[in-house]
Amino acid sequence: MRTPRLVPMLLALVLALSLASLAAPANATFDRLRFGDTGWKVRVLQSRLHQLGLHSEVITSRFDAQTRDGVRTFQARRKRPTSGVVDRATWDKLVAKTTEPTTEALHNIYTPGPAILKLGDRGLPVRRLQARLEQVKWWKGEVTGVFEETTVAAVTGFQEKRKIPVTGEVDRRTLDRLAEMTRKPTKAELFNIVPTGPALDPRCLTGRAMCVDKTSRSLRWVIDGVVKSRYDVRFGSDELPTREGAFAVFKKSRDHVSSLYNTSMPFAMFFSGGQAVHYSPDFAATGYNGASHGCVNVRDYNGVRWLFDQVQVGDKVIVYRS
């Protein structure tokens, strides 16, 4: 029989294949992962990235932009080329820095965490919660600061849609997911303060801003969405228009005199080249019959003097039409 002679031949073949495998580069047997790929290995990749804070907790199995950004950040931290492609070296380092993902993590099965906010709670944290829920259309009406049944229903709806354990209570996972999707609420949003006058430009609703509305010919000093003061203003002519857009105060000059026109510009707050918000004695005398050379003229001397002391270099100047 010839069968015994096959055994050494098979052993020799296995040994040869093993040696060839050892001699081959590591990347030759590793299927790289890159943008657009799908499958189980992508789920594992996303879960491991999440352990390092480089991916959301929700696993999708699609190598999307979020996954690529996470890979690039991981590579950058290790001073490797930030290709966003997972090669053997990147994968091995990622595995070394993380633990084997659990079945629950890979299938988006979550366990509720301890409640941070729940039914019956009151105060500013609840106001912040309700204001953020309003931004994502889960809360309607006034912000109350009271965690009652309506708040439970809003939290429940948010949790259901985001695949978070549905409890109606706010745990760390719920709070973090809501924060990722929203911005910091303004004081006006937290306390149901309705801005006076025409609608404020959305860019005026956060931080400190001189909100200049060409339509209503007004300047409103706004902090976190709350109007602190209002002034009548006028603008440049068609030949020398006041620029529209988002700017910032880059210089202040209390007793400024224009070197170009040799005119007084008290309490000048420059925001775009030579254009500034400032008091105008001509505006105070003639009203809207005249025009500036592009600046925002204010006719209330005492008002703009007070405003000059409030405004800081770096504060926003938003010039728009309502």
CSV table of C-alpha atoms in Angstrom, one decimal, residues 21-151:
chain,number,residue,atom,x,y,z
A,21,SER,CA,3.8,32.1,6.5
A,22,LEU,CA,6.5,33.1,9.0
A,23,ALA,CA,8.6,34.6,6.2
A,24,ALA,CA,5.7,36.7,4.8
A,25,PRO,CA,5.2,40.3,5.9
A,26,ALA,CA,2.5,40.6,8.7
A,27,ASN,CA,0.4,42.9,6.5
A,28,ALA,CA,0.1,40.3,3.8
A,29,THR,CA,-2.4,38.3,5.9
A,30,PHE,CA,-4.2,41.3,7.3
A,31,ASP,CA,-7.2,42.8,5.6
A,32,ARG,CA,-6.9,46.5,6.1
A,33,LEU,CA,-10.0,48.4,7.2
A,34,ARG,CA,-10.8,51.7,5.6
A,35,PHE,CA,-13.5,54.3,4.9
A,36,GLY,CA,-16.6,52.6,3.4
A,37,ASP,CA,-15.9,49.1,4.7
A,38,THR,CA,-18.7,47.2,6.5
A,39,GLY,CA,-18.9,44.1,8.6
A,40,TRP,CA,-18.3,42.5,11.9
A,41,LYS,CA,-14.6,43.5,12.2
A,42,VAL,CA,-15.7,47.2,11.8
A,43,ARG,CA,-18.0,46.7,14.8
A,44,VAL,CA,-15.1,45.4,16.9
A,45,LEU,CA,-13.0,48.3,15.7
A,46,GLN,CA,-15.6,50.9,16.7
A,47,SER,CA,-16.1,49.2,20.1
A,48,ARG,CA,-12.4,49.3,20.8
A,49,LEU,CA,-12.2,52.9,19.7
A,50,HIS,CA,-15.1,53.7,22.1
A,51,GLN,CA,-13.1,52.3,25.0
A,52,LEU,CA,-10.5,55.0,24.3
A,53,GLY,CA,-13.1,57.8,23.9
A,54,LEU,CA,-12.6,57.9,20.1
A,55,HIS,CA,-16.0,56.7,19.0
A,56,SER,CA,-19.6,57.0,20.2
A,57,GLU,CA,-21.1,54.1,22.2
A,58,VAL,CA,-23.4,53.3,19.3
A,59,ILE,CA,-21.9,50.6,17.0
A,60,THR,CA,-22.9,50.7,13.4
A,61,SER,CA,-20.6,48.2,11.6
A,62,ARG,CA,-20.0,50.8,8.9
A,63,PHE,CA,-16.6,52.5,8.6
A,64,ASP,CA,-17.9,56.0,8.5
A,65,ALA,CA,-16.3,59.5,9.0
A,66,GLN,CA,-16.6,59.2,12.8
A,67,THR,CA,-14.7,55.9,12.7
A,68,ARG,CA,-12.0,57.4,10.4
A,69,ASP,CA,-11.6,60.4,12.6
A,70,GLY,CA,-11.2,58.0,15.6
A,71,VAL,CA,-8.5,56.0,13.8
A,72,ARG,CA,-6.6,59.1,12.8
A,73,THR,CA,-6.6,60.5,16.3
A,74,PHE,CA,-5.4,57.1,17.6
A,75,GLN,CA,-2.6,57.1,15.0
A,76,ALA,CA,-1.6,60.7,15.8
A,77,ARG,CA,-1.3,60.0,19.5
A,78,ARG,CA,1.2,57.3,18.7
A,79,LYS,CA,3.1,59.5,16.2
A,80,ARG,CA,2.1,57.3,13.2
A,81,PRO,CA,1.0,58.5,9.8
A,82,THR,CA,-2.6,59.6,10.2
A,83,SER,CA,-4.0,57.8,7.2
A,84,GLY,CA,-7.3,56.8,8.8
A,85,VAL,CA,-6.7,53.3,7.5
A,86,VAL,CA,-6.3,50.4,9.9
A,87,ASP,CA,-3.2,48.4,9.0
A,88,ARG,CA,-1.6,45.6,11.0
A,89,ALA,CA,0.4,47.9,13.1
A,90,THR,CA,-2.5,50.1,14.0
A,91,TRP,CA,-4.7,47.1,14.8
A,92,ASP,CA,-2.1,45.5,17.0
A,93,LYS,CA,-1.6,48.7,19.0
A,94,LEU,CA,-5.3,49.2,19.3
A,95,VAL,CA,-5.8,45.6,20.6
A,96,ALA,CA,-3.0,46.1,23.1
A,97,LYS,CA,-4.6,49.3,24.5
A,98,THR,CA,-8.1,47.9,24.8
A,99,THR,CA,-10.0,44.8,26.1
A,100,GLU,CA,-12.1,42.3,24.2
A,101,PRO,CA,-15.5,44.0,23.5
A,102,THR,CA,-18.4,42.4,25.3
A,103,THR,CA,-21.4,40.9,23.4
A,104,GLU,CA,-23.5,43.7,24.9
A,105,ALA,CA,-21.2,46.4,23.6
A,106,LEU,CA,-21.0,44.9,20.1
A,107,HIS,CA,-24.8,44.7,19.9
A,108,ASN,CA,-25.7,48.0,21.5
A,109,ILE,CA,-27.2,46.4,24.6
A,110,TYR,CA,-26.8,48.8,27.5
A,111,THR,CA,-27.3,48.6,31.2
A,112,PRO,CA,-28.8,51.8,32.8
A,113,GLY,CA,-26.5,53.7,35.0
A,114,PRO,CA,-27.3,55.4,38.3
A,115,ALA,CA,-29.8,58.2,38.0
A,116,ILE,CA,-28.3,61.7,38.0
A,117,LEU,CA,-31.7,63.5,37.5
A,118,LYS,CA,-35.1,61.8,38.1
A,119,LEU,CA,-38.8,62.5,38.9
A,120,GLY,CA,-39.2,65.0,41.7
A,121,ASP,CA,-35.9,66.8,41.2
A,122,ARG,CA,-35.8,70.6,40.9
A,123,GLY,CA,-33.3,73.3,40.1
A,124,LEU,CA,-30.9,74.6,37.5
A,125,PRO,CA,-29.7,71.2,36.4
A,126,VAL,CA,-33.3,70.3,35.4
A,127,ARG,CA,-33.6,73.7,33.6
A,128,ARG,CA,-30.5,72.8,31.6
A,129,LEU,CA,-31.9,69.4,30.8
A,130,GLN,CA,-35.2,70.8,29.6
A,131,ALA,CA,-33.6,73.5,27.6
A,132,ARG,CA,-31.4,71.0,25.8
A,133,LEU,CA,-34.3,68.7,25.2
A,134,GLU,CA,-36.1,71.7,23.6
A,135,GLN,CA,-33.2,72.1,21.2
A,136,VAL,CA,-33.7,68.5,19.9
A,137,LYS,CA,-37.6,69.0,19.8
A,138,TRP,CA,-38.3,66.7,22.8
A,139,TRP,CA,-39.5,69.5,25.0
A,140,LYS,CA,-42.3,72.1,24.4
A,141,GLY,CA,-43.4,75.1,26.3
A,142,GLU,CA,-41.6,76.9,29.1
A,143,VAL,CA,-38.6,75.6,31.0
A,144,THR,CA,-39.8,75.0,34.5
A,145,GLY,CA,-36.8,73.5,36.4
A,146,VAL,CA,-39.1,70.8,37.8
A,147,PHE,CA,-38.6,67.1,36.8
A,148,GLU,CA,-42.2,66.0,36.5
A,149,GLU,CA,-44.2,63.6,34.3
A,150,THR,CA,-43.8,65.8,31.2
A,151,THR,CA,-40.0,65.7,31.7
